[in-house]
Short mmCIF file of C-alpha atoms in Angstrom, two decimals:
data_model
loop_
_atom_site.label_atom_id
_atom_site.label_comp_id
_atom_site.label_asym_id
_atom_site.label_seq_id
_atom_site.Cartn_x
_atom_site.Cartn_y
_atom_site.Cartn_z
CA MET A 1 -169.16 -51.75 -134.51
CA THR A 2 -166.83 -54.25 -132.88
CA LYS A 3 -167.77 -56.50 -129.99
CA ARG A 4 -165.48 -54.54 -127.65
CA GLU A 5 -167.08 -51.24 -128.60
CA THR A 6 -170.50 -52.68 -127.89
CA GLN A 7 -169.39 -53.87 -124.47
CA THR A 8 -167.85 -50.55 -123.39
CA ARG A 9 -170.73 -48.40 -124.65
CA PRO A 10 -172.80 -47.25 -121.66
CA SER A 11 -176.45 -48.19 -121.55
CA GLY A 12 -179.15 -45.62 -122.35
CA ILE A 13 -180.09 -45.11 -118.72
CA ARG A 14 -176.49 -44.79 -117.60
CA ARG A 15 -175.83 -42.31 -120.37
CA PHE A 16 -178.89 -40.31 -119.36
CA LEU A 17 -177.82 -40.28 -115.71
CA ASN A 18 -174.54 -38.71 -116.78
CA THR A 19 -176.27 -35.83 -118.51
CA PRO A 20 -177.07 -32.64 -116.52
CA LYS A 21 -180.76 -33.55 -116.56
CA GLY A 22 -180.03 -37.08 -115.45
CA ILE A 23 -177.93 -35.83 -112.54
CA VAL A 24 -180.58 -33.33 -111.46
CA LEU A 25 -183.32 -35.93 -111.77
CA SER A 26 -181.47 -38.52 -109.72
CA VAL A 27 -180.45 -35.99 -107.05
CA LEU A 28 -184.00 -34.62 -106.74
CA ALA A 29 -185.45 -38.13 -106.58
CA GLY A 30 -182.92 -39.06 -103.91
CA LEU A 31 -183.71 -36.00 -101.79
CA THR A 32 -187.45 -36.60 -102.21
CA LEU A 33 -187.17 -40.19 -101.01
CA LEU A 34 -184.91 -39.16 -98.16
CA ALA A 35 -187.32 -36.45 -97.01
CA ALA A 36 -190.24 -38.86 -97.26
CA LEU A 37 -188.55 -41.15 -94.74
CA ARG A 38 -189.97 -38.96 -91.98
CA PRO A 39 -192.84 -41.00 -90.54
CA GLN A 40 -195.35 -38.16 -91.00
CA ASP A 41 -194.32 -37.64 -94.61
CA HIS A 42 -194.71 -41.06 -96.22
CA LEU A 43 -197.99 -40.08 -97.85
CA VAL A 44 -196.47 -37.04 -99.51
CA LEU A 45 -195.09 -39.43 -102.10
CA VAL A 46 -198.64 -39.58 -103.45
CA ASN A 47 -198.32 -35.84 -104.21
CA VAL A 48 -195.06 -36.57 -106.00
CA LEU A 49 -196.65 -39.34 -108.04
CA VAL A 50 -199.59 -37.12 -109.00
CA ALA A 51 -197.29 -34.26 -110.01
CA VAL A 52 -194.97 -36.47 -112.06
CA VAL A 53 -197.78 -38.35 -113.84
CA THR A 54 -199.59 -35.06 -114.56
CA GLY A 55 -196.38 -33.60 -115.92
CA LEU A 56 -195.76 -36.57 -118.19
CA LEU A 57 -199.33 -36.41 -119.49
CA VAL A 58 -199.14 -32.68 -120.23
CA ASP A 59 -195.76 -32.85 -121.95
CA GLY A 60 -196.80 -36.06 -123.73
CA ALA A 61 -199.90 -34.34 -125.07
CA VAL A 62 -197.86 -31.35 -126.23
CA ALA A 63 -195.40 -33.69 -127.93
CA LEU A 64 -198.29 -35.40 -129.70
CA LEU A 65 -199.66 -32.07 -130.86
CA GLN A 66 -196.25 -31.05 -132.10
CA ARG A 67 -195.84 -34.48 -133.73
CA ARG A 68 -192.63 -35.20 -131.91
CA LYS A 69 -191.28 -38.74 -131.90
CA ARG A 70 -190.34 -38.68 -128.25
CA LEU A 71 -193.36 -38.53 -125.97
CA PHE A 72 -191.54 -39.07 -122.67
CA SER A 73 -190.37 -35.82 -121.10
CA ASP A 74 -187.66 -35.99 -118.44
CA GLY A 75 -188.10 -32.25 -117.93
CA ALA A 76 -191.72 -32.87 -116.92
CA VAL A 77 -190.57 -35.38 -114.30
CA ILE A 78 -188.15 -32.85 -112.84
CA THR A 79 -190.79 -30.10 -112.83
CA GLY A 80 -193.25 -32.45 -111.16
CA LEU A 81 -190.68 -33.37 -108.52
CA ILE A 82 -189.93 -29.72 -107.76
CA VAL A 83 -193.61 -28.72 -107.62
CA ALA A 84 -194.54 -31.56 -105.26
CA SER A 85 -191.44 -30.93 -103.17
CA VAL A 86 -192.14 -27.27 -102.61
CA LEU A 87 -195.90 -27.43 -102.01
CA GLY A 88 -196.99 -28.26 -98.48
CA HIS A 89 -197.91 -31.78 -97.47
CA ALA A 90 -201.54 -30.92 -96.93
CA THR A 91 -201.99 -29.51 -100.42
CA PRO A 92 -205.00 -31.15 -102.09
CA LEU A 93 -204.03 -33.41 -104.96
CA TRP A 94 -205.98 -31.37 -107.50
CA ILE A 95 -203.90 -28.32 -106.60
CA VAL A 96 -200.70 -30.34 -107.00
CA ALA A 97 -201.92 -31.47 -110.43
CA ALA A 98 -203.12 -27.99 -111.43
CA THR A 99 -199.82 -26.42 -110.35
CA THR A 100 -197.91 -28.91 -112.50
CA VAL A 101 -200.19 -28.25 -115.48
CA ILE A 102 -199.70 -24.48 -115.14
CA ALA A 103 -195.95 -24.92 -114.77
CA LEU A 104 -195.66 -27.01 -117.92
CA ILE A 105 -198.07 -24.94 -119.97
CA SER A 106 -195.98 -21.87 -119.10
CA LYS A 107 -192.97 -23.77 -120.41
CA HIS A 108 -194.62 -24.21 -123.79
CA ILE A 109 -196.42 -20.87 -124.07
CA MET A 110 -194.01 -18.34 -122.59
CA VAL A 111 -191.07 -19.01 -124.88
CA ILE A 112 -188.40 -17.11 -126.73
CA GLY A 113 -187.25 -19.15 -129.68
CA ARG A 114 -187.49 -22.68 -128.35
CA LYS A 115 -186.49 -21.78 -124.82
CA PRO A 116 -188.91 -21.03 -122.00
CA LEU A 117 -188.77 -17.53 -120.55
CA PHE A 118 -189.38 -18.45 -116.92
CA ASN A 119 -188.54 -21.39 -114.72
CA PRO A 120 -191.69 -23.51 -115.18
CA ALA A 121 -191.88 -24.79 -111.61
CA ALA A 122 -191.47 -21.27 -110.21
CA VAL A 123 -194.34 -20.00 -112.39
CA GLY A 124 -196.63 -22.84 -111.34
CA LEU A 125 -195.77 -22.45 -107.67
CA LEU A 126 -196.34 -18.72 -107.70
CA VAL A 127 -199.75 -19.20 -109.31
CA ALA A 128 -200.52 -21.89 -106.71
CA ILE A 129 -199.70 -19.46 -103.91
CA TRP A 130 -201.56 -16.49 -105.34
CA VAL A 131 -204.56 -18.20 -106.93
CA PHE A 132 -205.05 -21.42 -104.96
CA HIS A 133 -203.63 -20.02 -101.69
CA ALA A 134 -201.50 -23.13 -101.44
CA GLY A 135 -198.88 -23.39 -98.73
CA GLU A 136 -195.21 -24.09 -99.26
CA SER A 137 -193.01 -26.30 -97.12
CA TRP A 138 -190.00 -27.06 -99.36
CA TRP A 139 -189.94 -30.42 -97.58
CA ALA A 140 -187.61 -32.11 -100.09
CA SER A 141 -184.92 -29.62 -99.09
CA LEU A 142 -184.80 -31.76 -95.91
CA ALA A 143 -186.14 -28.74 -94.04
CA LEU A 144 -188.00 -30.90 -91.55
CA MET A 145 -185.19 -33.39 -91.06
CA PRO A 146 -182.38 -33.03 -88.50
CA ALA A 147 -180.24 -29.96 -89.17
CA TRP A 148 -177.11 -31.93 -90.05
CA MET A 149 -178.93 -33.37 -93.08
CA THR A 150 -178.70 -29.95 -94.71
CA LEU A 151 -175.13 -31.00 -95.48
CA ILE A 152 -176.57 -33.63 -97.83
CA VAL A 153 -178.47 -30.90 -99.69
CA LEU A 154 -175.25 -28.88 -99.90
CA ILE A 155 -173.18 -31.74 -101.27
CA ALA A 156 -175.87 -32.86 -103.73
CA GLY A 157 -176.48 -29.26 -104.79
CA LEU A 158 -172.82 -28.47 -105.36
CA THR A 159 -172.51 -31.62 -107.46
CA VAL A 160 -175.39 -30.42 -109.63
CA ALA A 161 -174.04 -26.86 -109.84
CA VAL A 162 -170.65 -28.07 -111.05
CA ARG A 163 -172.02 -30.64 -113.47
CA VAL A 164 -174.47 -28.22 -115.13
CA ASN A 165 -171.76 -25.55 -115.20
CA LYS A 166 -173.67 -23.08 -113.02
CA PHE A 167 -171.27 -22.77 -110.12
CA PRO A 168 -170.68 -19.00 -110.56
CA GLN A 169 -174.42 -18.38 -110.63
CA VAL A 170 -175.08 -20.40 -107.50
CA THR A 171 -172.23 -18.83 -105.52
CA ALA A 172 -173.22 -15.34 -106.69
CA PHE A 173 -176.78 -15.95 -105.53
CA LEU A 174 -175.91 -17.49 -102.17
CA GLY A 175 -173.11 -15.01 -101.46
CA THR A 176 -175.34 -12.02 -102.20
CA TYR A 177 -178.31 -13.50 -100.38
CA PHE A 178 -176.36 -14.28 -97.21
CA GLY A 179 -174.53 -10.96 -97.44
CA LEU A 180 -177.75 -8.98 -97.68
CA LEU A 181 -179.24 -10.91 -94.77
CA LEU A 182 -176.16 -9.95 -92.74
CA VAL A 183 -176.67 -6.32 -93.73
CA MET A 184 -180.33 -6.61 -92.72
CA ALA A 185 -179.33 -7.99 -89.34
CA ILE A 186 -176.73 -5.29 -88.73
CA SER A 187 -179.07 -2.50 -89.78
CA HIS A 188 -182.03 -4.05 -87.91
CA THR A 189 -184.26 -3.90 -90.96
CA GLY A 190 -186.95 -6.34 -91.94
CA LEU A 191 -190.20 -7.61 -90.54
CA PRO A 192 -190.71 -8.89 -86.99
CA SER A 193 -192.07 -12.17 -88.36
CA ASP A 194 -189.38 -12.67 -91.01
CA THR A 195 -185.99 -11.98 -89.51
CA PRO A 196 -182.52 -12.60 -90.95
CA ALA A 197 -181.95 -14.97 -88.03
CA ASP A 198 -184.80 -17.12 -89.35
CA ALA A 199 -183.66 -16.95 -92.97
CA LEU A 200 -180.13 -18.04 -92.07
CA ARG A 201 -181.30 -21.08 -90.19
CA VAL A 202 -183.02 -24.36 -90.81
CA PRO A 203 -185.70 -24.64 -92.20
CA PHE A 204 -185.62 -21.37 -94.16
CA VAL A 205 -182.05 -21.67 -95.36
CA ASN A 206 -182.94 -25.05 -96.87
CA SER A 207 -185.45 -23.47 -99.22
CA ALA A 208 -182.83 -20.96 -100.40
CA LEU A 209 -180.33 -23.75 -101.00
CA TYR A 210 -182.92 -25.84 -102.85
CA LEU A 211 -183.82 -22.90 -105.08
CA ALA A 212 -180.17 -22.02 -105.72
CA PHE A 213 -179.05 -25.53 -106.58
CA PHE A 214 -182.03 -27.00 -108.40
CA MET A 215 -184.18 -24.16 -109.75
CA LEU A 216 -181.77 -21.32 -110.44
CA THR A 217 -179.58 -23.70 -112.44
CA ASP A 218 -182.24 -24.56 -115.05
CA PRO A 219 -180.17 -24.21 -118.26
CA PRO A 220 -182.62 -22.61 -120.72
CA THR A 221 -183.94 -20.03 -118.26
CA SER A 222 -180.53 -18.92 -117.00
CA PRO A 223 -177.52 -17.59 -118.89
CA ALA A 224 -174.59 -19.71 -119.97
CA ALA A 225 -171.81 -17.11 -119.95
CA TYR A 226 -170.15 -16.76 -116.56
CA ARG A 227 -170.41 -12.97 -116.30
CA GLN A 228 -174.15 -13.15 -116.97
CA GLN A 229 -174.44 -16.04 -114.52
CA VAL A 230 -172.95 -13.86 -111.78
CA LEU A 231 -175.26 -10.95 -112.61
CA PHE A 232 -178.21 -13.34 -112.78
CA GLY A 233 -177.43 -14.76 -109.34
CA ILE A 234 -176.91 -11.33 -107.79
CA LEU A 235 -180.15 -9.99 -109.24
CA ALA A 236 -182.17 -12.98 -108.04
CA ALA A 237 -180.75 -12.59 -104.55
CA VAL A 238 -181.29 -8.82 -104.39
CA VAL A 239 -184.93 -9.07 -105.47
CA ALA A 240 -185.59 -12.02 -103.16
CA THR A 241 -184.04 -10.30 -100.15
CA ALA A 242 -185.84 -7.03 -100.86
CA ILE A 243 -189.17 -8.85 -100.92
CA PHE A 244 -188.24 -10.83 -97.82
CA ALA A 245 -187.40 -7.61 -95.98
CA THR A 246 -190.54 -5.75 -96.99
CA VAL A 247 -193.29 -8.29 -97.59
CA GLY A 248 -192.07 -11.57 -96.09
CA GLY A 249 -193.83 -14.81 -96.86
CA LEU A 250 -192.19 -17.63 -98.73
CA SER A 251 -192.66 -16.61 -102.34
CA TYR A 252 -189.78 -14.13 -102.19
CA LEU A 253 -187.36 -16.76 -103.48
CA LEU A 254 -189.59 -17.60 -106.44
CA LEU A 255 -190.05 -13.91 -107.26
CA GLY A 256 -186.29 -13.37 -107.13
CA LEU A 257 -185.76 -16.22 -109.57
CA LEU A 258 -188.49 -15.06 -111.95
CA SER A 259 -187.11 -11.50 -111.93
CA ALA A 260 -183.71 -12.84 -112.92
CA ASN A 261 -185.37 -14.96 -115.64
CA LEU A 262 -186.96 -11.76 -116.97
CA TRP A 263 -183.64 -9.93 -116.87
CA LYS A 264 -182.09 -12.76 -118.85
CA VAL A 265 -184.78 -12.38 -121.54
CA VAL A 266 -184.17 -8.63 -121.75
CA TRP A 267 -180.43 -9.19 -121.92
CA VAL A 268 -180.81 -11.83 -124.65
CA ARG A 269 -183.09 -9.49 -126.64
CA GLY A 270 -180.55 -6.70 -126.28
CA SER A 271 -177.65 -8.92 -127.20
CA GLN A 272 -179.37 -10.10 -130.36
CA ARG A 273 -178.95 -6.61 -131.70
CA ARG A 274 -175.19 -6.84 -131.13
CA PRO A 275 -173.41 -9.14 -133.63
CA ALA A 276 -170.53 -10.06 -131.27
CA ALA A 277 -172.87 -10.97 -128.46
CA ARG A 278 -175.05 -12.90 -130.87
CA GLU A 279 -172.05 -15.00 -131.82
CA ARG A 280 -171.31 -15.64 -128.14
CA GLN A 281 -174.89 -16.73 -127.62
CA ARG A 282 -174.65 -19.20 -130.46
CA ALA A 283 -171.39 -20.54 -129.04
CA THR A 284 -172.86 -21.18 -125.60
CA PRO A 285 -176.34 -22.53 -126.11
CA GLY A 286 -178.34 -23.90 -123.19
CA ALA A 287 -180.61 -26.89 -123.38
CA ALA A 288 -183.95 -26.06 -124.94
CA ASP A 289 -186.00 -28.15 -122.55
CA SER A 290 -186.43 -26.81 -119.07
CA TRP A 291 -186.73 -28.53 -115.72
CA MET B 1 -166.56 -21.75 -122.11
CA ASP B 2 -166.04 -24.75 -119.84
CA MET B 3 -165.72 -25.29 -116.14
CA ALA B 4 -161.97 -25.73 -116.40
CA ARG B 5 -161.72 -21.99 -116.99
CA ILE B 6 -162.86 -21.37 -113.44
CA GLY B 7 -160.47 -23.79 -111.85
CA LYS B 8 -160.80 -25.73 -108.66
CA ARG B 9 -158.87 -23.13 -106.69
CA LEU B 10 -161.25 -20.34 -107.65
CA MET B 11 -164.19 -22.58 -106.86
CA ALA B 12 -162.72 -23.27 -103.44
CA VAL B 13 -162.12 -19.56 -102.83
CA CYS B 14 -165.71 -18.74 -103.83
CA SER B 15 -167.05 -21.49 -101.58
CA VAL B 16 -165.00 -20.25 -98.64
CA ALA B 17 -166.16 -16.67 -99.27
CA VAL B 18 -169.83 -17.67 -99.30
CA THR B 19 -169.37 -19.83 -96.21
CA THR B 20 -167.64 -16.95 -94.41
CA VAL B 21 -170.46 -14.53 -95.23
CA TYR B 22 -173.00 -17.10 -94.08
CA ALA B 23 -171.07 -17.79 -90.86
CA ALA B 24 -170.81 -14.06 -90.14
CA GLY B 25 -174.56 -13.64 -90.51
CA TYR B 26 -175.24 -16.76 -88.50
CA ILE B 27 -173.01 -15.69 -85.62
CA TYR B 28 -174.29 -12.11 -85.67
CA THR B 29 -177.91 -13.26 -85.46
CA MET B 30 -177.28 -15.84 -82.72
CA PRO B 31 -178.54 -13.61 -79.87
CA SER B 32 -181.86 -12.92 -81.59
CA ALA B 33 -182.27 -16.58 -82.57
CA GLN B 34 -181.58 -17.69 -79.01
CA ALA B 35 -183.90 -15.04 -77.61
CA SER B 36 -186.76 -16.61 -79.51
CA THR B 37 -186.17 -19.93 -77.79
CA ASN B 38 -185.60 -18.58 -74.29
CA GLY B 39 -189.04 -17.09 -73.77
CA ILE B 40 -190.73 -20.34 -72.83
CA PRO B 41 -190.38 -21.63 -69.32
CA ASN B 42 -188.87 -25.12 -69.22
CA LEU B 43 -188.06 -24.98 -72.93
CA SER B 44 -184.57 -26.30 -73.32
CA SER B 45 -182.66 -24.55 -76.04
CA GLY B 46 -180.44 -26.83 -78.01
CA GLY B 47 -178.62 -24.06 -79.81
CA PRO B 48 -179.70 -22.06 -82.81
CA THR B 49 -179.48 -24.88 -85.32
CA GLN B 50 -180.85 -27.51 -83.01
CA SER B 51 -184.49 -28.19 -83.49
CA THR B 52 -186.57 -27.84 -80.38
CA PRO B 53 -190.13 -28.92 -79.89
CA GLY B 54 -192.62 -26.09 -79.73
CA ALA B 55 -194.16 -24.75 -76.61
CA ALA B 56 -197.29 -26.64 -77.42
CA ALA B 57 -195.32 -29.84 -77.45
CA LYS B 58 -193.80 -28.93 -74.11
CA ALA B 59 -197.21 -28.13 -72.80
CA TYR B 60 -198.43 -31.51 -73.98
CA GLN B 61 -195.84 -33.10 -71.77
CA SER B 62 -196.70 -31.07 -68.70
CA HIS B 63 -200.46 -30.92 -68.99
CA GLN B 64 -202.74 -33.58 -67.57
CA PRO B 65 -205.43 -34.83 -69.97
CA THR B 66 -209.01 -34.06 -69.08
CA ALA B 67 -211.85 -36.53 -69.18
CA ASN B 68 -213.22 -35.37 -72.48
CA GLN B 69 -209.86 -35.83 -74.20
CA GLN B 70 -209.61 -39.55 -73.76
CA HIS B 71 -210.73 -40.37 -77.27
CA LYS B 72 -208.32 -37.90 -78.76
CA VAL B 73 -204.91 -38.86 -80.02
CA PRO B 74 -202.94 -35.68 -79.50
CA HIS B 75 -199.83 -35.13 -81.54
CA GLN B 76 -196.89 -36.69 -79.75
CA PRO B 77 -193.90 -34.43 -79.22
CA GLY B 78 -191.58 -37.25 -80.16
CA ALA B 79 -193.21 -37.56 -83.54
CA SER B 80 -192.14 -34.08 -84.45
CA GLY B 81 -188.79 -34.17 -82.81
CA SER B 82 -187.15 -33.48 -86.10
CA ASP B 83 -189.30 -30.48 -86.88
CA LYS B 84 -187.38 -27.27 -87.02
CA HIS B 85 -189.20 -25.36 -84.42
CA LYS B 86 -187.95 -22.44 -82.44
CA ALA B 87 -190.92 -21.59 -80.32
CA SER B 88 -191.53 -18.84 -77.85
CA ASN B 89 -194.48 -17.38 -76.09
CA SER B 90 -195.29 -13.76 -76.45
CA SER B 91 -194.70 -11.48 -73.51
CA THR B 92 -198.31 -10.40 -73.79
CA THR B 93 -199.58 -13.82 -72.88
CA THR B 94 -199.70 -15.43 -69.49
CA GLY B 95 -196.62 -17.39 -70.35
CA GLN B 96 -195.43 -17.48 -66.76
CA SER B 97 -198.56 -19.18 -65.51
CA LYS B 98 -198.07 -22.72 -64.33
CA PRO B 99 -200.38 -25.57 -65.26
CA LYS B 100 -201.26 -26.00 -61.60
CA THR B 101 -203.10 -22.88 -60.55
CA ALA B 102 -203.53 -22.05 -56.89
CA ALA B 103 -206.96 -22.28 -55.37
CA LYS B 104 -208.17 -19.14 -53.67
CA GLY B 105 -210.93 -18.17 -51.31
CA THR B 106 -213.64 -20.75 -51.81
CA GLY B 107 -214.13 -23.85 -49.73
CA LYS B 108 -213.24 -27.27 -50.96
CA ALA B 109 -216.82 -28.43 -51.42
CA VAL B 110 -217.77 -25.37 -53.39
CA LYS B 111 -214.67 -25.69 -55.51
CA LYS B 112 -215.34 -29.34 -56.25
CA ALA B 113 -218.89 -28.61 -57.28
CA LYS B 114 -217.71 -25.76 -59.48
CA ALA B 115 -215.01 -27.91 -61.10
CA ALA B 116 -217.57 -30.55 -61.88
CA THR B 117 -219.71 -28.12 -63.83
CA ALA B 118 -217.20 -25.67 -65.28
CA LEU B 119 -213.57 -26.00 -66.25
CA TYR B 120 -213.12 -22.35 -67.10
CA LYS B 121 -214.37 -18.92 -66.02
CA ASP B 122 -216.73 -17.22 -68.42
CA GLY B 123 -215.22 -14.43 -70.48
CA VAL B 124 -212.98 -13.77 -73.45
CA TYR B 125 -209.31 -14.69 -73.14
CA THR B 126 -206.45 -14.14 -75.53
CA GLY B 127 -203.34 -16.13 -76.28
CA VAL B 128 -200.40 -15.82 -78.62
CA GLY B 129 -198.16 -18.44 -80.19
CA ASN B 130 -194.84 -17.63 -81.83
CA ASN B 131 -192.24 -19.64 -83.63
CA ALA B 132 -189.80 -19.40 -86.48
CA TYR B 133 -192.60 -19.54 -89.02
CA GLY B 134 -194.48 -16.55 -87.63
CA SER B 135 -197.02 -15.67 -85.00
CA LEU B 136 -200.67 -16.26 -84.33
CA ALA B 137 -203.04 -14.63 -81.84
CA LEU B 138 -206.50 -15.81 -80.93
CA SER B 139 -209.31 -15.16 -78.52
CA VAL B 140 -211.25 -17.87 -76.73
CA THR B 141 -214.78 -17.18 -75.56
CA ILE B 142 -215.83 -19.17 -72.51
CA ALA B 143 -219.56 -19.47 -71.89
CA LYS B 144 -221.04 -21.54 -69.10
CA GLY B 145 -217.60 -22.88 -68.33
CA ARG B 146 -217.04 -24.28 -71.79
CA ILE B 147 -215.14 -23.20 -74.88
CA ALA B 148 -217.86 -21.54 -76.92
CA LYS B 149 -215.90 -19.80 -79.63
CA VAL B 150 -212.33 -19.50 -80.89
CA VAL B 151 -211.36 -16.68 -83.24
CA ILE B 152 -207.94 -16.17 -84.81
CA ASN B 153 -207.36 -12.43 -84.49
CA GLN B 154 -203.90 -12.11 -85.91
CA TYR B 155 -202.13 -14.44 -88.32
CA SER B 156 -198.70 -13.82 -89.74
CA MET B 157 -197.55 -17.32 -90.55
CA HIS B 158 -195.83 -18.35 -93.75
CA TYR B 159 -198.71 -20.68 -94.55
CA PRO B 160 -202.10 -19.34 -95.59
CA GLN B 161 -204.59 -18.98 -92.76
CA SER B 162 -207.03 -21.15 -94.70
CA VAL B 163 -204.84 -24.17 -93.93
CA ILE B 164 -205.93 -24.12 -90.29
CA ASP B 165 -208.92 -21.78 -90.20
CA PRO B 166 -211.74 -22.72 -89.60
CA GLN B 167 -210.69 -26.36 -89.01
CA LEU B 168 -208.68 -25.85 -85.84
CA PRO B 169 -211.02 -23.32 -84.13
CA GLU B 170 -213.96 -25.61 -84.87
CA GLU B 171 -212.09 -28.64 -83.59
CA ALA B 172 -211.07 -26.82 -80.41
CA VAL B 173 -214.73 -25.94 -79.73
CA LYS B 174 -215.96 -29.38 -80.60
CA MET B 175 -213.39 -31.25 -78.53
CA GLN B 176 -213.23 -28.64 -75.74
CA THR B 177 -209.46 -28.73 -75.62
CA TRP B 178 -206.35 -27.06 -76.91
CA LYS B 179 -204.95 -30.47 -77.81
CA ILE B 180 -205.82 -30.47 -81.46
CA TYR B 181 -204.76 -32.81 -84.22
CA LEU B 182 -201.62 -31.88 -86.02
CA ILE B 183 -202.38 -30.65 -89.51
CA SER B 184 -199.77 -32.21 -91.74
CA GLY B 185 -197.95 -29.58 -93.76
CA ALA B 186 -198.97 -26.87 -91.32
CA THR B 187 -197.05 -28.14 -88.32
CA ALA B 188 -195.89 -24.70 -87.26
CA SER B 189 -199.34 -23.14 -87.57
CA THR B 190 -200.87 -26.00 -85.62
CA TYR B 191 -198.28 -25.65 -82.88
CA ASN B 192 -198.85 -21.93 -82.68
CA PHE B 193 -202.59 -22.44 -82.51
CA ALA B 194 -202.24 -25.02 -79.73
CA GLU B 195 -199.78 -22.81 -77.89
CA ALA B 196 -202.04 -19.76 -78.10
CA MET B 197 -205.05 -21.83 -77.02
CA TYR B 198 -203.08 -23.23 -74.11
CA TYR B 199 -202.15 -19.80 -72.78
CA ALA B 200 -205.66 -18.45 -73.29
CA LEU B 201 -207.13 -21.38 -71.38
CA GLN B 202 -204.59 -20.96 -68.60
CA LYS B 203 -206.01 -17.47 -68.12
CA ALA B 204 -209.52 -18.86 -68.18
CA LYS B 205 -208.95 -21.59 -65.65
CA ALA B 206 -211.56 -21.50 -62.96
#
């Protein structure tokens, strides 16, 4: 290697930050720090620290068990960031830690091949809601910041969507989601406490954007081919909106995502029986490690 | 398959299409969004996307502190100015009642003596708090002029009821006020609780 080559070669960190995971990690960290600027929310960084450290410990332990050389898991950091960002500020630290553990264990247990079946953070958060009765605030989506700051989420999210090659999926999800909310409003359907007017506005729209840009785009749990990406996005939005219209709450987005994850598994299983589709799958692999 | 296959033009078209659908929904739902902010007297609506402090916050501004609240540090409206909060009071509450209630019938001396012993009339009073996160209804039992019991009767917030119940009802009884501490992470529920308490206590005012 010549001296010039050595000089122009990007450092390890810079190289990592240019990868899809590096971009997502830096964007999520940026949004988290920005959201924590709110005077009431400084302490929520403790939740983030607990979630990230727990995640690193869990994935590090799994790596040890599997005798992997690399113990540090960037995917665990991202999962920890998402978990802490979605759970409410007042969530006890043990619930934050437990949610992260569940999320990461699901990543290692519920797998097809080497890829996780479901978005790990979504699994953990759903268990936290149903079992621990934890609240959600999606605070890192800048939901509690001035409304104009949603633009920052949009710009950061679009950057991620383009860089991880999930733009069709994100636009399919958001287009369908907003379209169905419009239909709900026109047809006057839905619950009195969960109206389309709410869902289309801050703070609710922030959670949908956060899910679309940073959770829906998880490479191993979402399809790579564009046509499947569009179907995946539409399905997630349809399920989410249906639950929003009939049950309400805040877990409708997570359930929409997990339903689409499940559909992807079924589609992959089906496609494995078809030689042509199997070839396509091989040609467009997603990353094995989830975020 | 790479991103170049989509092309920037198609990406722009998709973005415009999604934005158009969103804008259509946003504009169509403007009347209902504005209606939810117009219910409160003196609550200035800053437009559908503009965050507005909850009714409880407004009430904080207009309500005079009582003697037993001096050691409390009620949540300051300014501290939550960035909270997305579209609050309204339910039509079933005494939302039109003013903080200053008119004295009726009794003489000044009798009234002063009564005020010294009892802030509120005995009975059970209800109040409702609504905002973008959901609604909450409660009943306040007044015994011997004091808040004896607070029960949340209806709760349809996005946060679990356990986040504020029984902490806030217990605190309201203990501190004898609707000005309760803000529970971080359950801002909307806390506002709704304070708002519902405020309206219930307005009904109960002696």
